CSV table of C-alpha atoms in Angstrom, one decimal:
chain,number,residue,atom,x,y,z
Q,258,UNK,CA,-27.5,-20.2,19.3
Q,259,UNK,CA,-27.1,-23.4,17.2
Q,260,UNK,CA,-30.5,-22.7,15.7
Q,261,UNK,CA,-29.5,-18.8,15.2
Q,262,UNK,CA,-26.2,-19.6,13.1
Q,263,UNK,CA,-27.3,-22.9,11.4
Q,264,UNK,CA,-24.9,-25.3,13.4
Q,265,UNK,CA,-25.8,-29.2,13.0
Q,266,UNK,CA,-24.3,-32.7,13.0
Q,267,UNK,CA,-24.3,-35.6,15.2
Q,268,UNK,CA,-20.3,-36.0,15.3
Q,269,UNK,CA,-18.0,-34.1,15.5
Q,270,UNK,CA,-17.0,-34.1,12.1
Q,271,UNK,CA,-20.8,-33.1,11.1
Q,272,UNK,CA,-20.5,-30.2,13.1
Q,273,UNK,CA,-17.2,-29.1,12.2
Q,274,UNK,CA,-18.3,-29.1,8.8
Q,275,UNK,CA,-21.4,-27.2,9.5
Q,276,UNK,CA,-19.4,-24.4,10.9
Q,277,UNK,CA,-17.2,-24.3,8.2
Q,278,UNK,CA,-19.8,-24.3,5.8
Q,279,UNK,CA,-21.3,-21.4,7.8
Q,280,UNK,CA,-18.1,-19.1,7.7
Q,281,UNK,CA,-17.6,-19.9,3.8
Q,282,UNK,CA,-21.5,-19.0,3.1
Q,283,UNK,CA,-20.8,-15.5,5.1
Q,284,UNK,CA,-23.3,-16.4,7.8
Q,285,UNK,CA,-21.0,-16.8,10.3
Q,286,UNK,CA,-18.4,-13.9,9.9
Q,287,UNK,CA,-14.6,-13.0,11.2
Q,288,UNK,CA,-14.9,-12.5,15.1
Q,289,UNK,CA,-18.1,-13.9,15.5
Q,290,UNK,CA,-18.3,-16.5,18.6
Q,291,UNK,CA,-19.4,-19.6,18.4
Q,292,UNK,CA,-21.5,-21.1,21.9
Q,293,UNK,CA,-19.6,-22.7,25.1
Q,294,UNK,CA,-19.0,-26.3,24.3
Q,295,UNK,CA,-21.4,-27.4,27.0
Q,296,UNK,CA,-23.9,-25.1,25.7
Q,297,UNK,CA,-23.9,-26.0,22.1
Q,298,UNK,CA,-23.5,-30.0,23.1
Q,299,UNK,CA,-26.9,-29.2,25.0
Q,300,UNK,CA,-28.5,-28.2,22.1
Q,301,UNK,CA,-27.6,-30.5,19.8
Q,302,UNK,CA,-28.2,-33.5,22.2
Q,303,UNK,CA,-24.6,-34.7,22.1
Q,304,UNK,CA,-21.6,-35.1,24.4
Q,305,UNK,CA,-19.6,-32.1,25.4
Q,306,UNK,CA,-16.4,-34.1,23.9
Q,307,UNK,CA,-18.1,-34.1,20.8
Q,308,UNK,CA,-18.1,-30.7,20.7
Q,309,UNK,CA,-15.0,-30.0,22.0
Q,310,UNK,CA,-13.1,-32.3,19.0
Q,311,UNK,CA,-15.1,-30.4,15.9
Q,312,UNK,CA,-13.1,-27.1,17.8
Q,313,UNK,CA,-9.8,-28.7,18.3
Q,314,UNK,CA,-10.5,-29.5,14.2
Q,315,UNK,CA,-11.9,-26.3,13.4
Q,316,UNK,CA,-8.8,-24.9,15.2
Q,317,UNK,CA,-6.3,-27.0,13.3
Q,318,UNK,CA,-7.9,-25.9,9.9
Q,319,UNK,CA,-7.4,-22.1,10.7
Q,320,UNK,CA,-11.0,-21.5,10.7
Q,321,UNK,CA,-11.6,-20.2,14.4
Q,322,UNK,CA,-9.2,-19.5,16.8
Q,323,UNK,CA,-9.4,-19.6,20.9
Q,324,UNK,CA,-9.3,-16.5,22.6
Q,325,UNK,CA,-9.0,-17.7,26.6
Q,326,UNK,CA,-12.0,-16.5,28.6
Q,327,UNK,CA,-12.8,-14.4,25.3
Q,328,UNK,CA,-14.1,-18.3,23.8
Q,329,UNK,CA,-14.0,-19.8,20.2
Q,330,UNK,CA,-14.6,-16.9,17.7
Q,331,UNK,CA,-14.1,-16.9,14.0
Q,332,UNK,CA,-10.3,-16.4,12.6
Q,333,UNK,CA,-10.0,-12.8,11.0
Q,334,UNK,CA,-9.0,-14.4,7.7
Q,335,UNK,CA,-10.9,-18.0,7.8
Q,336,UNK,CA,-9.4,-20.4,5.6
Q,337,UNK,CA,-12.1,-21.4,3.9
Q,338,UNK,CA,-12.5,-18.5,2.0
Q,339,UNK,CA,-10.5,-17.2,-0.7
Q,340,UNK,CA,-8.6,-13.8,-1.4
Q,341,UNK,CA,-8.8,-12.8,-5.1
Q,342,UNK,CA,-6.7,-9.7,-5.8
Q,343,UNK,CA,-9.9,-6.4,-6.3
Q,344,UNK,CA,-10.6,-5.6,-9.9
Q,345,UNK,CA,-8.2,-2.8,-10.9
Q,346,UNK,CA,-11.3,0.5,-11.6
Q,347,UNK,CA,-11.4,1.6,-15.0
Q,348,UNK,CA,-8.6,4.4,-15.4
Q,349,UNK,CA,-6.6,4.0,-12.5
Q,350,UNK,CA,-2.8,3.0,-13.1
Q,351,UNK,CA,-2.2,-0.6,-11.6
Q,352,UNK,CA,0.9,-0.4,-9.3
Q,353,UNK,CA,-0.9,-3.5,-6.7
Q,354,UNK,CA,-0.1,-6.8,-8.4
Q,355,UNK,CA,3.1,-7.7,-8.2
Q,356,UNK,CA,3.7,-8.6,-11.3
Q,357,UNK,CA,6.4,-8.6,-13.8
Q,358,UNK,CA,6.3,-5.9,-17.2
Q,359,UNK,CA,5.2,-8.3,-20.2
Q,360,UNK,CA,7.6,-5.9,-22.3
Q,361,UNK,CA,10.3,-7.5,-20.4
Q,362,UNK,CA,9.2,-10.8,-21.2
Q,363,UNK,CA,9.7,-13.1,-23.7
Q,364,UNK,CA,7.3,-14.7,-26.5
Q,365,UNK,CA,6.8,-18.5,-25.1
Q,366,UNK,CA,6.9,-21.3,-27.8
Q,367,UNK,CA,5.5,-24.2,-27.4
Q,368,UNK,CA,6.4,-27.8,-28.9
Q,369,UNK,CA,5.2,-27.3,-32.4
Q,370,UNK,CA,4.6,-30.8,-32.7
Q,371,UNK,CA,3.6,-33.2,-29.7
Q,372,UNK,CA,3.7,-36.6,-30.2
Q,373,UNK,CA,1.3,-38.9,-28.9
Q,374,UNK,CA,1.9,-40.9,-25.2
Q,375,UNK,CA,1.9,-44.8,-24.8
Q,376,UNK,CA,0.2,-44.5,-21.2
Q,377,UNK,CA,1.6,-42.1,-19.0
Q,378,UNK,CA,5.0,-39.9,-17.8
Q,379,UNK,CA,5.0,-41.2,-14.4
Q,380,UNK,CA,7.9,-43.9,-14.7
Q,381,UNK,CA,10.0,-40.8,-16.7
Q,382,UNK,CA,8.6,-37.4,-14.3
Q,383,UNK,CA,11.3,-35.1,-15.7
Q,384,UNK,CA,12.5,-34.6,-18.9
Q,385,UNK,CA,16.4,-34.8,-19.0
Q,386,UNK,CA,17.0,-31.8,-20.7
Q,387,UNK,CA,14.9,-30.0,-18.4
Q,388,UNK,CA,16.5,-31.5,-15.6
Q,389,UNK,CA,20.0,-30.8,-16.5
Q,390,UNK,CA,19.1,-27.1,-16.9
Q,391,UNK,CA,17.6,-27.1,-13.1
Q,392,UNK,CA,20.7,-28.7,-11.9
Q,393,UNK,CA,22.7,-25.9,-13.5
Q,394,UNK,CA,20.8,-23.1,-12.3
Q,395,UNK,CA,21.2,-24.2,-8.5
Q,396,UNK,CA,24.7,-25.1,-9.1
Q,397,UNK,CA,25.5,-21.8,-10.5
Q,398,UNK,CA,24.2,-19.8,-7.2
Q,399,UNK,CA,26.2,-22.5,-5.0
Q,400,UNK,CA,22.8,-24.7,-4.3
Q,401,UNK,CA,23.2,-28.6,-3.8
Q,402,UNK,CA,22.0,-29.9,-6.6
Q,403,UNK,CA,22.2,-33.7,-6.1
Q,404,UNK,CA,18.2,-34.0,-5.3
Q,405,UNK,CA,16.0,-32.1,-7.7
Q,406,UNK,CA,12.5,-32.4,-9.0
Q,407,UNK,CA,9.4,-30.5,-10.2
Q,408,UNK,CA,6.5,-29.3,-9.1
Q,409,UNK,CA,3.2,-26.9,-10.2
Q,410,UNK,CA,4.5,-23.7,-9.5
Q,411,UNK,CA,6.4,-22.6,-5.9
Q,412,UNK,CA,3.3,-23.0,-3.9
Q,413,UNK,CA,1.6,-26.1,-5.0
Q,414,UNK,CA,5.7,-27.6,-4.3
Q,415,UNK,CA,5.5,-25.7,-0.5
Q,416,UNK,CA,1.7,-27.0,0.2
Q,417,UNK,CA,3.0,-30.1,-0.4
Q,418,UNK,CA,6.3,-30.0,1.2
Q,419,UNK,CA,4.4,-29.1,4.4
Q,420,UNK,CA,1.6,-31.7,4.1
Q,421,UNK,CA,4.2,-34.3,3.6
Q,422,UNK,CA,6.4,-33.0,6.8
Q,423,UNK,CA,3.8,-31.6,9.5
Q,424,UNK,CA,0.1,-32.8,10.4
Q,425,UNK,CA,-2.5,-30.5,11.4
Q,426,UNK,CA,-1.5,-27.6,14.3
Q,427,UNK,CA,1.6,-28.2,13.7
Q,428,UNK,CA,3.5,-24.6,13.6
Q,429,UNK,CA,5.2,-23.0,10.6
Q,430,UNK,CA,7.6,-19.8,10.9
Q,431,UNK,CA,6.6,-17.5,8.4
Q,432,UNK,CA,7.6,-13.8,7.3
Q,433,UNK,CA,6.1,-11.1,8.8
Q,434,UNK,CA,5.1,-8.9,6.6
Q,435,UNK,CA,5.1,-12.0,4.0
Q,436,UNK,CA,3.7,-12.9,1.0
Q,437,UNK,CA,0.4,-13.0,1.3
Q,438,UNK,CA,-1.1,-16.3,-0.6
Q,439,UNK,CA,1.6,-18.2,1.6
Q,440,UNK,CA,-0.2,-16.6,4.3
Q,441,UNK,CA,-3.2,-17.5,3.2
Q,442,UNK,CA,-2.2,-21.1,2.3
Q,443,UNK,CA,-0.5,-22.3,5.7
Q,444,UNK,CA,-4.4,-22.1,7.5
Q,445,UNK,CA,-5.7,-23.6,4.9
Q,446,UNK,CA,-3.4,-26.6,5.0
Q,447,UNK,CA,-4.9,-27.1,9.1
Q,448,UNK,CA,-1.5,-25.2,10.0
Q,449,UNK,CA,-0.5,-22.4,12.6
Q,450,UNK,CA,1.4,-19.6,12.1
Q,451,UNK,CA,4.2,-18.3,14.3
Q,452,UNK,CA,5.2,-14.7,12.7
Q,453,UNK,CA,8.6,-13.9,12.3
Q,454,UNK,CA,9.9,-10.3,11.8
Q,455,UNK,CA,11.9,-8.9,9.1
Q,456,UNK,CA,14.0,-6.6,7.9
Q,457,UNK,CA,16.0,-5.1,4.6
Q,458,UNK,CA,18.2,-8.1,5.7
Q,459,UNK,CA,15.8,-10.8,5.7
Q,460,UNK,CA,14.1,-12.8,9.0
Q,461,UNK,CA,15.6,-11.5,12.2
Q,462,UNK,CA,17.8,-14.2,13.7
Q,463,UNK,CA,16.0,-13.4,17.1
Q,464,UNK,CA,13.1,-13.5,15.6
Q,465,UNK,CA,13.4,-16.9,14.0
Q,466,UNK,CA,14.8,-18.4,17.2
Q,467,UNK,CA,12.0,-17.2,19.4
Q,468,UNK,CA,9.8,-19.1,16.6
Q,469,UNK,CA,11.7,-22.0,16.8
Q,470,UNK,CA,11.7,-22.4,20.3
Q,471,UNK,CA,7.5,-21.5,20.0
Q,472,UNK,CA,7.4,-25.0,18.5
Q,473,UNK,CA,8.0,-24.4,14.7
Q,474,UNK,CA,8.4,-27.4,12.4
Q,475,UNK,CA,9.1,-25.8,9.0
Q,476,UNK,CA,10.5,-22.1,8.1
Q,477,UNK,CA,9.7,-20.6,4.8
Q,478,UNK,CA,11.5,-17.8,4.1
Q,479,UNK,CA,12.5,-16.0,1.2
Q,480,UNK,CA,16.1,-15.7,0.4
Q,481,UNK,CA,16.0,-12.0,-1.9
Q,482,UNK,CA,13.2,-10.4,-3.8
Q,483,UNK,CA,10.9,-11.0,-0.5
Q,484,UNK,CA,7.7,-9.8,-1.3
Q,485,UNK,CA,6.6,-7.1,0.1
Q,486,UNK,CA,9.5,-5.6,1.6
Q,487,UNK,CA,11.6,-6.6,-1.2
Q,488,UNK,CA,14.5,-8.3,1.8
Q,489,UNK,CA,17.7,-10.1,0.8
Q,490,UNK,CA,19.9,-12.0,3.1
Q,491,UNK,CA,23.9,-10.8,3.3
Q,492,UNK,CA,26.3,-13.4,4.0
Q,493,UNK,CA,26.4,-11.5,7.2
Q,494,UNK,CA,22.7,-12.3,8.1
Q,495,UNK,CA,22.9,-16.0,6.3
Q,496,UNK,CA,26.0,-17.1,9.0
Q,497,UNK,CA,23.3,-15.8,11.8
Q,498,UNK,CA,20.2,-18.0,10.4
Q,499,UNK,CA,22.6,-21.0,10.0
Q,500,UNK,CA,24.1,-21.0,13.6
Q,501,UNK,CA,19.6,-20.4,15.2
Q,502,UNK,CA,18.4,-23.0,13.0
Q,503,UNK,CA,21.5,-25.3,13.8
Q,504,UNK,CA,20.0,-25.9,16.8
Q,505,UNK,CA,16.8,-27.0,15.5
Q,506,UNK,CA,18.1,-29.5,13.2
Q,507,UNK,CA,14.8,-31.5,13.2
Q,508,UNK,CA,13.0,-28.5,11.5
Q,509,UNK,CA,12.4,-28.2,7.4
Q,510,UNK,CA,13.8,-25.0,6.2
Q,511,UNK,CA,11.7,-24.2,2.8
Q,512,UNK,CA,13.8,-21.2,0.5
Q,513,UNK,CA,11.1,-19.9,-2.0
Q,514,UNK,CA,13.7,-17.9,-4.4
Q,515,UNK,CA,10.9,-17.2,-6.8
Q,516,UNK,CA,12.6,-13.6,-8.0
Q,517,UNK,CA,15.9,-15.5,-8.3
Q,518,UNK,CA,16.7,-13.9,-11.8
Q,519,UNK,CA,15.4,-10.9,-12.0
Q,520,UNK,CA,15.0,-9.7,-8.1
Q,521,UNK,CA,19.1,-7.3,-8.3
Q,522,UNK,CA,20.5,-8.9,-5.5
Q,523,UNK,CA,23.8,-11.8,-5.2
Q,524,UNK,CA,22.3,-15.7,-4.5
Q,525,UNK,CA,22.7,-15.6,-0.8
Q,526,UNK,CA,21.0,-19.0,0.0
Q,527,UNK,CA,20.6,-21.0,3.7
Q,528,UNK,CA,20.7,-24.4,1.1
Q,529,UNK,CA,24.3,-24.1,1.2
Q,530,UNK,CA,24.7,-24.1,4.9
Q,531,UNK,CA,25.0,-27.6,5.6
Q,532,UNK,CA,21.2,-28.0,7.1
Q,533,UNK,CA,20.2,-31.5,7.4
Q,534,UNK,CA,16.7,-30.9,6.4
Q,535,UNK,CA,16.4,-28.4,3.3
Q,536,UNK,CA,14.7,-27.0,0.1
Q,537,UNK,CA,14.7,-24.5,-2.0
Q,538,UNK,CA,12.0,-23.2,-4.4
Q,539,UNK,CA,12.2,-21.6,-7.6
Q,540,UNK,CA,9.8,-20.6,-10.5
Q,541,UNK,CA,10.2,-18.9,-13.9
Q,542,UNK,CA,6.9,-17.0,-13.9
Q,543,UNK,CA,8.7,-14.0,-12.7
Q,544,UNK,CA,11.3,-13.5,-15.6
Q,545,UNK,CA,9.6,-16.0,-18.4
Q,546,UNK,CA,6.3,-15.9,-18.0
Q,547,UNK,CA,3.3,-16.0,-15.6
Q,548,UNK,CA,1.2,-18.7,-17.3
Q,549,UNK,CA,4.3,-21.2,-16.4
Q,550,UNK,CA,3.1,-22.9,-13.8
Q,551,UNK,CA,6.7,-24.4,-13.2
Q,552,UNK,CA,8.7,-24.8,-9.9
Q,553,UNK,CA,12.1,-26.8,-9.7
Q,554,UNK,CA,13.0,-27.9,-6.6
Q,555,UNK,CA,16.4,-28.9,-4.9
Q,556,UNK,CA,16.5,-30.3,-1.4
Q,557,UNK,CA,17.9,-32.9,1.0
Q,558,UNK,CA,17.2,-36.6,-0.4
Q,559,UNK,CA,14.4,-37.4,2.1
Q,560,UNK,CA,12.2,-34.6,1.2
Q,561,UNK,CA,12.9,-35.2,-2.3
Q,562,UNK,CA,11.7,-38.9,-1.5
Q,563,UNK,CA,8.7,-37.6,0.4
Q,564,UNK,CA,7.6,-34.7,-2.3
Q,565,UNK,CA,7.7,-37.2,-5.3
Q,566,UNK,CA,6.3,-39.7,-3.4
Q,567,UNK,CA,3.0,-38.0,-2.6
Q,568,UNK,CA,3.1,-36.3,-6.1
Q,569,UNK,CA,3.4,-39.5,-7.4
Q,570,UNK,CA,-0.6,-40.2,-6.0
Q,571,UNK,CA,-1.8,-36.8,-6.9
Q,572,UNK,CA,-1.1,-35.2,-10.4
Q,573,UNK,CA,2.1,-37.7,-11.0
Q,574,UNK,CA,4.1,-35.5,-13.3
Q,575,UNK,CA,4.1,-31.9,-14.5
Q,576,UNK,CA,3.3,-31.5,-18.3
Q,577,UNK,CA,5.9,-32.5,-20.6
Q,578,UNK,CA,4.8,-30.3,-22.9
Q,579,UNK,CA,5.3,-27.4,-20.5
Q,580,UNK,CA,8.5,-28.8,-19.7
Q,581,UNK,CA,9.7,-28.3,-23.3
Q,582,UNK,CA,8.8,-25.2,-23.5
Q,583,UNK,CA,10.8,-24.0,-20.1
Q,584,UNK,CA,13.8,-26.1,-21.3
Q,585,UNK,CA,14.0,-24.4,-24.8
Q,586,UNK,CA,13.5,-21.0,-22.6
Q,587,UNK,CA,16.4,-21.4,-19.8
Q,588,UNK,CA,18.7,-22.5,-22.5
Q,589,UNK,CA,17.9,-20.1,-24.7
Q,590,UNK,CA,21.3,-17.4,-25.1
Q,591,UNK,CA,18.5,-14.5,-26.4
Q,592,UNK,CA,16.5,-14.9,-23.7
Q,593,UNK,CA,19.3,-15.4,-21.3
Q,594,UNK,CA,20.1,-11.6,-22.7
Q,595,UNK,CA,16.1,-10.4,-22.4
Q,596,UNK,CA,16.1,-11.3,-18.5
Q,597,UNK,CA,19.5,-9.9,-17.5
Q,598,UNK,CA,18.4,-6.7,-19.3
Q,599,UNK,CA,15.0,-7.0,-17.8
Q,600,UNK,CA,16.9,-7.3,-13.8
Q,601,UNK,CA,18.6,-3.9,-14.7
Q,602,UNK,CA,15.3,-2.3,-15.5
Q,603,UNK,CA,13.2,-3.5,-12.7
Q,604,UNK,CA,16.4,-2.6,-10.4
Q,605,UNK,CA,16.2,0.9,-11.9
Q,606,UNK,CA,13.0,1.6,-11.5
Q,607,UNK,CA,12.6,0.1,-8.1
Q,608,UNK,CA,15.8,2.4,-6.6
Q,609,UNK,CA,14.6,5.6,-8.7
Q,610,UNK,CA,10.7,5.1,-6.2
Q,611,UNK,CA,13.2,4.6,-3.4
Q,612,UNK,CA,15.5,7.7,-4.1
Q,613,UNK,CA,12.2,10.0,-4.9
Q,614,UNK,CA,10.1,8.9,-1.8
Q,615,UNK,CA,13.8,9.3,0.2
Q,616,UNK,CA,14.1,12.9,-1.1
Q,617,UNK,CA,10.4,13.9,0.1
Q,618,UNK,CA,11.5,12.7,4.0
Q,619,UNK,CA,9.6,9.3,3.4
Q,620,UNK,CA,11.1,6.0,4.4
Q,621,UNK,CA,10.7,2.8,2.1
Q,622,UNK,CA,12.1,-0.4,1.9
Q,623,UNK,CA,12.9,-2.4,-1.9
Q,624,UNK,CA,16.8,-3.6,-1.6
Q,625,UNK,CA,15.6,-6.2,-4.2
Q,626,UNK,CA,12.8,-7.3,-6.3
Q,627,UNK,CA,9.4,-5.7,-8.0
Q,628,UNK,CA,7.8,-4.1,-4.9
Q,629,UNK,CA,8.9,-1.1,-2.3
Q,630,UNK,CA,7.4,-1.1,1.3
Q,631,UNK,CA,6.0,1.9,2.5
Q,632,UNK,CA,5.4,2.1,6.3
Q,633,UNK,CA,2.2,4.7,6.9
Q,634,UNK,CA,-0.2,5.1,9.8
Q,635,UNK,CA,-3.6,4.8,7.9
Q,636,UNK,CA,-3.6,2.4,5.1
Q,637,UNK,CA,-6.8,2.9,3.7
Q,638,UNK,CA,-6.5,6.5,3.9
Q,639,UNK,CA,-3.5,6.3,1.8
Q,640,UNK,CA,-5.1,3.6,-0.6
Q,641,UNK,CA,-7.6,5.9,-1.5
Q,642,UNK,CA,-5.9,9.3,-1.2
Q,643,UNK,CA,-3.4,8.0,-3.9
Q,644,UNK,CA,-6.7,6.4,-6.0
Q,645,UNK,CA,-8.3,9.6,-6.0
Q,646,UNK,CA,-4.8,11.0,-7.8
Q,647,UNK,CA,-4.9,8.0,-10.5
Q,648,UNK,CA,-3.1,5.0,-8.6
Q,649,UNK,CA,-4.2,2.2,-7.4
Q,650,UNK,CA,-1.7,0.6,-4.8
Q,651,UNK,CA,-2.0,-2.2,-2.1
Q,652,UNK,CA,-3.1,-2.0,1.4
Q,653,UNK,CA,-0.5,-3.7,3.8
Q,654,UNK,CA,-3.3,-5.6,5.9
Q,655,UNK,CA,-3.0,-8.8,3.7
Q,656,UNK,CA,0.7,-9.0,3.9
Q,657,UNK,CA,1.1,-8.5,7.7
Q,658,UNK,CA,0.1,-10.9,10.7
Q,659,UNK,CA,2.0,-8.7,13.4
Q,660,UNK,CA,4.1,-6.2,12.0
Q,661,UNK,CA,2.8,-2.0,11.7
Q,662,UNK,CA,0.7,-1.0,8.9
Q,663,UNK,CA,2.5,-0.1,5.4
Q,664,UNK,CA,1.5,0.0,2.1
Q,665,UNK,CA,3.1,-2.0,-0.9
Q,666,UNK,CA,3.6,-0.4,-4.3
Q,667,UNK,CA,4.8,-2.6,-7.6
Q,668,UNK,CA,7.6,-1.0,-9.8
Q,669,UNK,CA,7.7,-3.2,-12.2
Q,670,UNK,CA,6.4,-1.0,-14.9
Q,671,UNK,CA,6.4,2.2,-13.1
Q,672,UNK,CA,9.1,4.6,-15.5
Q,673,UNK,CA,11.9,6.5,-13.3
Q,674,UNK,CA,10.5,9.2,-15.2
Q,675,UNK,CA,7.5,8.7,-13.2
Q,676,UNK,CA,8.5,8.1,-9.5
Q,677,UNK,CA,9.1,12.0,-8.9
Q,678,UNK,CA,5.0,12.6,-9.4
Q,679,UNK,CA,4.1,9.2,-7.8
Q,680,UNK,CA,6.2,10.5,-4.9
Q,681,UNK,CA,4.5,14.0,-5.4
Q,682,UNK,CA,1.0,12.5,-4.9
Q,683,UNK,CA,2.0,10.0,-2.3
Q,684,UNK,CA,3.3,13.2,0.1
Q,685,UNK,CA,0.1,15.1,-0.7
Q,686,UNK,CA,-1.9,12.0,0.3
Q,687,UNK,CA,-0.5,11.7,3.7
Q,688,UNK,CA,-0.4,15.7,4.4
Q,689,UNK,CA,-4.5,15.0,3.4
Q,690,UNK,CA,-4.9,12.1,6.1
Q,691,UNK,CA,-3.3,14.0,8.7
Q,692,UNK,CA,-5.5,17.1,8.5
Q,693,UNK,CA,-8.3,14.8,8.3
Q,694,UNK,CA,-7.4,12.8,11.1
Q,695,UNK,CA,-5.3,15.1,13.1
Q,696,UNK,CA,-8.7,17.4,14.3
């Protein structure tokens, strides 16, 4: 068996990294088992506890997961290997990528003059002009804004938000469906996942707690413009996630409110609730641009101290250059005007796919955001009945851990004028897959 899939190593850190080069290379593929402990120790001529810790590792890392008397078998999505987004084929309309319209965004301008730096930014992290524009933005949507700081983007501030907090197997309460690079990112970082259902409203307070009580450390959640099912939380829903995650108050509740400005829903945030241990995420690649690999970050002082301090030994300081250029942007009044008109439109056009998919007897979900959620029974046969018709759309599979299938459609640039003949080919789809798979 070791022979047959290429397992070596003398410790268990030679083996786990022999298996995980083995999944990454393709040999060893999703499902696949891997020998008995005892079995494998045999042929490699170590201990069985040897054996044993590479797969408590392997398990920590995401990369296989224990199925009881079923034995160690590959994870379904290993963390090792990466998820690109499929090329778009020639011709088809792209309504799959979540991204925003680059006719609602605005022209980025750089510093036009840089001068040079007398050794490095990591004394001075943040500019103060940027800064006090972060501050402001939180403040304005009721967020304490005492503690703030930067980061690379929202998930380069959450990946290190939960390496700072949790150590490997540790649990982390996640959407279900969610976004899927989070998804992706949590096994990678060594990291379990304990699902958590949601609805138009946002996580299910029942849902959470029975997470919670699983063993959860952290929570990240997304507090409107969820992606994919486009959720925002009602002060009704908020006053039920406070009083659950009261309870836990040992647990870090991460907010990633990347649609914050352009998602066409109120600032209904957890961060004000009084948690002890908070944070709340949000970027500007949305509404300003999506090579603005920006986050700001407000959050109780200790993970402030916590984030910085291991930023601090990695990259130190995000580019003051890009700083400038997201400073001049947030305070700019005719761009201010740009991204309230572009909410409007992307609120339009996501309610007009809503309204036409509603009149044909099919239910969707997009209360806020770029995206509407579209339950369905086959998603690949939808996928491709709808790509056959000139639209290319997303399966649900990489969004969901638990949750039924569904398919995810972008609105972003899809014209109101539009949704009735999207919604025209969407019904004709399905009516296809049932007669095909119907008898």
């Amino acid at each position: 068996m070791a022979e047959q899939y290429g397992i070596t190593g003398g410790t268990a850190r030679e083996i786990s990294a022999s298996v995980e080069s083995r999944v990454a290379d393709g040999t060893l593929r999703p499902g696949a088992s891997l020998p008995p402990v005892r079995r494998l120790a045999g042929e490699l001529g170590v201990g069985a506890g040897t054996v044993a810790a590479a797969y408590k590792e392997l398990r920590g890392r995401g990369v296989v997961v224990t199925l009881g008397r079923g034995g160690t078998v590959v994870a379904a999505a290993p963390a090792v290997t990466s998820r690109r987004p499929p090329r778009v084929p020639s011709g088809l309309r792209d309504l799959a990528g979540g991204h925003p319209d680059p006719a609602c965004l605005p022209v980025l301008s750089p510093p036009a003059r840089v001068a040079p730096v007398p050794g490095s930014h990591r004394a001075a992290p943040r500019l103060p002009a940027l800064e006090d524009a972060a501050r402001a933005w939180f403040a304005r949507d009721d967020v304490p804004s005492g503690s703030v700081t930067f980061a690379h983007g929202a998930l380069d501030c959450i990946s290190r938000l939960l390496t700072t907090e949790l150590r490997p197997g540790d649990a982390v309460a996640v959407e279900d469906p969610g976004f899927h690079h989070l998804l992706d990112l949590v096994p990678a970082l060594g990291l379990r996942m304990l699902p958590v259902a949601v609805d138009d409203d946002g996580i299910r307070p029942e849902a959470l707690r029975g997470a919670l009580r699983g063993g959860a450390r952290a929570v990240v959640c997304s507090p409107r413009g969820q992606s994919p099912l486009g959720a925002r939380f009602t002060p009704e829903r908020r006053d039920e996630l406070l009083t659950v995650l009261r309870d836990f108050p040992e647990v870090l509740v991460v907010e990633d409110d990347h649609n914050a400005e352009i998602s066409g829903a109120a600032a209904v945030t957890l961060a004000s609730g009084g948690l002890s241990r908070w944070a709340q995420v949000r970027t500007v690649s949305k509404h300003l641009g999506i090579d603005l690999r920006w986050a700001a970050l407000a959050c109780d002082p200790a993970t402030l101290a916590r984030h910085d301090g291991r930023m601090l030994l990695t990259s130190g300081w995000v580019s003051h250059i890009l700083q400038a250029t997201v400073a001049g942007l947030l305070t700019d009044p005719a761009v201010a005007r740009l991204v309230a008109g572009a909410s409007r439109t992307y609120t339009t056009r996501r309610e007009a796919l809503v309204s036409a998919l509603g009149e044909r007897g099919i239910a969707s979900h997009g209360g806020s955001g770029l995206n509407v959620w579209v339950p369905v029974g086959d998603e690949s046969a939808v996928v491709n009945g709808l790509r056959s018709r000139g639209w290319w759309i997303a399966a649900g599979a990489r969004f969901r851990i638990a949750s039924p299938p569904a398919v995810r459609v972008t609105t972003a640039t899809l014209a109101p004028a539009e949704a009735g003949g999207f919604a025209r080919d969407f019904v004709d789809t399905l009516t296809e897959a049932q007669a095909v798979y119907g008898g």
